[in-house]
Amino acid sequence: MERVYLNVKIKQRTHQCLLDSGCEVTVIPLKLVDKHRIRPTSKNLLAANSTKIPVVGYTTMKVFIDEDQSEIAGLVSDHISTIMHGIDFLTNYNIEWNFAEAQVSIKGKPYKLLPRKGRTSVTCRRVVVAQETTVPARSEYSLPATTIYNNMHRNSEVPTIDWSQQNQPR
């Protein structure tokens, strides 16, 4: 497992933050933000495959890395589950990243990076649409698709559903 997560404390709770040099801006999950601290923004956010990620706004928040207080700023979205520190964070804090040692230095102080908590294998989350479909305005349509989850438990009883039989227009 790749060690690319940095632990931070927000309101006395520890959260893992993904360090992502390929992300242009820090993105913060809505669930971690005080709603009254979100400011409007006109910025758009695109995933690696160019699909739009809805943005609620922009915020700044205090975090602790070990005992050191920092402030992070970023776009807020309810479509992500973990803080993603982008190149803006990495450059603003002049972070030196030692990939071989899985360690970063922030303001000259070293911090060990960790693998994603609870992950023992590589995961992928996605929905794959089986066919190109146009949905008319003011209508509803069930699309044939495959959903791939990353948090299914092996011992869970999960019903099997044949989605292809449910793709009739309503």
Short mmCIF file of C-alpha atoms in Angstrom, two decimals:
data_model
loop_
_atom_site.label_atom_id
_atom_site.label_comp_id
_atom_site.label_asym_id
_atom_site.label_seq_id
_atom_site.Cartn_x
_atom_site.Cartn_y
_atom_site.Cartn_z
CA MET A 1 0.00 0.00 0.00
CA GLU A 2 1.22 3.46 -0.86
CA ARG A 3 1.94 5.71 2.10
CA VAL A 4 0.53 9.06 0.94
CA TYR A 5 -1.76 10.04 3.85
CA LEU A 6 -0.99 12.58 6.55
CA ASN A 7 -2.89 12.53 9.85
CA VAL A 8 -4.41 15.83 10.98
CA LYS A 9 -6.70 16.67 13.88
CA ILE A 10 -9.85 18.67 13.31
CA LYS A 11 -11.99 19.37 16.38
CA GLN A 12 -10.17 16.73 18.42
CA ARG A 13 -10.73 13.99 15.80
CA THR A 14 -7.97 12.50 13.66
CA HIS A 15 -8.52 12.47 9.90
CA GLN A 16 -6.33 11.16 7.13
CA CYS A 17 -5.53 13.61 4.34
CA LEU A 18 -4.41 12.45 0.92
CA LEU A 19 -1.35 14.30 -0.40
CA ASP A 20 -1.95 14.58 -4.13
CA SER A 21 0.59 16.48 -6.22
CA GLY A 22 -1.61 15.89 -9.28
CA CYS A 23 -4.51 17.84 -7.75
CA GLU A 24 -4.31 21.59 -8.43
CA VAL A 25 -6.33 22.63 -5.38
CA THR A 26 -7.08 21.30 -1.91
CA VAL A 27 -10.57 19.78 -1.62
CA ILE A 28 -12.35 19.36 1.72
CA PRO A 29 -15.38 17.12 2.37
CA LEU A 30 -18.53 19.02 3.32
CA LYS A 31 -19.01 16.80 6.38
CA LEU A 32 -15.86 18.29 7.98
CA VAL A 33 -16.75 21.96 7.47
CA ASP A 34 -18.81 24.31 9.62
CA LYS A 35 -21.58 25.32 7.22
CA HIS A 36 -21.45 29.00 8.26
CA ARG A 37 -17.75 29.18 7.25
CA ILE A 38 -18.38 28.26 3.60
CA ARG A 39 -17.99 31.16 1.19
CA PRO A 40 -19.29 31.26 -2.38
CA THR A 41 -16.88 30.52 -5.20
CA SER A 42 -17.09 30.52 -8.96
CA LYS A 43 -14.41 27.85 -9.27
CA ASN A 44 -15.20 24.55 -10.93
CA LEU A 45 -13.69 21.21 -10.01
CA LEU A 46 -13.01 18.41 -12.48
CA ALA A 47 -12.02 14.82 -11.75
CA ALA A 48 -9.09 13.20 -13.54
CA ASN A 49 -11.51 11.93 -16.22
CA SER A 50 -12.86 15.49 -16.75
CA THR A 51 -16.24 14.86 -15.09
CA LYS A 52 -17.52 17.78 -13.03
CA ILE A 53 -17.38 17.44 -9.23
CA PRO A 54 -20.01 19.65 -7.57
CA VAL A 55 -18.51 22.41 -5.39
CA VAL A 56 -20.46 23.83 -2.44
CA GLY A 57 -18.05 26.72 -1.83
CA TYR A 58 -14.66 27.66 -0.43
CA THR A 59 -13.43 27.61 3.19
CA THR A 60 -10.47 27.87 5.50
CA MET A 61 -10.11 25.76 8.63
CA LYS A 62 -7.68 25.17 11.47
CA VAL A 63 -6.04 21.76 11.71
CA PHE A 64 -3.33 20.28 13.90
CA ILE A 65 -0.50 18.20 12.50
CA ASP A 66 0.82 16.55 15.66
CA GLU A 67 0.75 19.53 18.04
CA ASP A 68 1.42 22.15 15.36
CA GLN A 69 -1.54 24.30 14.30
CA SER A 70 -1.97 25.09 10.61
CA GLU A 71 -4.69 26.57 8.47
CA ILE A 72 -5.86 24.89 5.30
CA ALA A 73 -7.93 26.44 2.55
CA GLY A 74 -9.81 24.65 -0.16
CA LEU A 75 -12.90 23.99 -2.19
CA VAL A 76 -15.72 22.19 -0.37
CA SER A 77 -17.58 19.26 -1.93
CA ASP A 78 -19.98 16.65 -0.62
CA HIS A 79 -18.74 14.27 -3.32
CA ILE A 80 -15.44 13.42 -1.66
CA SER A 81 -14.84 11.54 1.58
CA THR A 82 -11.33 12.61 2.62
CA ILE A 83 -9.35 15.83 2.53
CA MET A 84 -7.21 15.97 -0.59
CA HIS A 85 -4.24 18.31 -0.20
CA GLY A 86 -3.35 19.52 -3.66
CA ILE A 87 -0.28 21.20 -5.08
CA ASP A 88 -1.49 24.50 -3.56
CA PHE A 89 -1.03 23.08 -0.05
CA LEU A 90 2.26 21.42 -0.95
CA THR A 91 3.72 24.66 -2.32
CA ASN A 92 2.19 27.07 0.25
CA TYR A 93 3.79 25.09 3.07
CA ASN A 94 7.02 24.48 1.11
CA ILE A 95 6.64 20.75 1.69
CA GLU A 96 9.57 18.48 0.93
CA TRP A 97 8.37 14.96 0.09
CA ASN A 98 10.73 12.02 0.54
CA PHE A 99 8.97 9.26 -1.38
CA ALA A 100 11.51 6.57 -0.48
CA GLU A 101 11.06 7.19 3.26
CA ALA A 102 7.31 7.98 3.01
CA GLN A 103 7.88 11.21 4.87
CA VAL A 104 7.22 14.90 4.38
CA SER A 105 8.88 17.89 5.98
CA ILE A 106 6.60 20.80 6.83
CA LYS A 107 8.39 23.93 7.99
CA GLY A 108 11.46 21.75 8.50
CA LYS A 109 9.71 19.23 10.76
CA PRO A 110 9.44 15.61 9.50
CA TYR A 111 6.12 13.72 9.49
CA LYS A 112 5.64 10.07 8.55
CA LEU A 113 3.07 9.32 5.89
CA LEU A 114 0.66 6.42 6.31
CA PRO A 115 -1.31 4.03 4.11
CA ARG A 116 -5.07 4.62 3.97
CA LYS A 117 -6.60 3.41 7.23
CA GLY A 118 -8.50 0.16 6.90
CA ARG A 119 -7.24 -0.61 3.39
CA THR A 120 -5.49 -3.89 2.80
CA SER A 121 -5.77 -3.85 -0.97
CA VAL A 122 -6.05 -1.42 -3.84
CA THR A 123 -9.59 -0.06 -4.24
CA CYS A 124 -11.58 1.62 -6.94
CA ARG A 125 -14.95 3.36 -6.80
CA ARG A 126 -16.86 3.98 -9.98
CA VAL A 127 -20.09 3.64 -11.89
CA VAL A 128 -19.88 2.36 -15.44
CA VAL A 129 -22.75 3.22 -17.79
CA ALA A 130 -23.43 0.35 -20.17
CA GLN A 131 -24.64 2.44 -23.11
CA GLU A 132 -24.88 6.06 -24.22
CA THR A 133 -28.34 7.34 -23.40
CA THR A 134 -30.17 10.64 -23.85
CA VAL A 135 -32.69 11.42 -21.14
CA PRO A 136 -35.43 13.82 -22.32
CA ALA A 137 -36.04 16.97 -20.26
CA ARG A 138 -38.46 16.61 -17.34
CA SER A 139 -38.33 12.85 -17.42
CA GLU A 140 -36.83 10.00 -15.49
CA TYR A 141 -34.98 7.02 -16.88
CA SER A 142 -33.28 4.04 -15.28
CA LEU A 143 -29.92 3.56 -16.93
CA PRO A 144 -28.25 0.18 -17.28
CA ALA A 145 -25.06 0.48 -15.22
CA THR A 146 -22.59 -1.38 -13.09
CA THR A 147 -21.73 0.07 -9.69
CA ILE A 148 -18.40 -0.82 -8.14
CA TYR A 149 -18.12 -0.27 -4.38
CA ASN A 150 -14.99 -0.08 -2.28
CA ASN A 151 -16.49 -0.62 1.16
CA MET A 152 -18.42 -3.86 0.90
CA HIS A 153 -17.75 -6.28 3.72
CA ARG A 154 -16.85 -9.82 2.74
CA ASN A 155 -19.20 -11.37 5.29
CA SER A 156 -22.16 -9.17 4.43
CA GLU A 157 -25.24 -10.63 2.85
CA VAL A 158 -25.67 -8.49 -0.25
CA PRO A 159 -28.57 -9.22 -2.57
CA THR A 160 -27.77 -9.62 -6.25
CA ILE A 161 -29.78 -7.33 -8.50
CA ASP A 162 -30.05 -7.68 -12.25
CA TRP A 163 -29.99 -3.97 -13.20
CA SER A 164 -30.36 -4.72 -16.90
CA GLN A 165 -33.99 -5.76 -16.35
CA GLN A 166 -34.83 -2.38 -14.78
CA ASN A 167 -33.88 -0.07 -17.63
CA GLN A 168 -37.35 0.65 -18.93
CA PRO A 169 -38.45 4.30 -19.33
CA ARG A 170 -41.03 5.54 -16.83
#
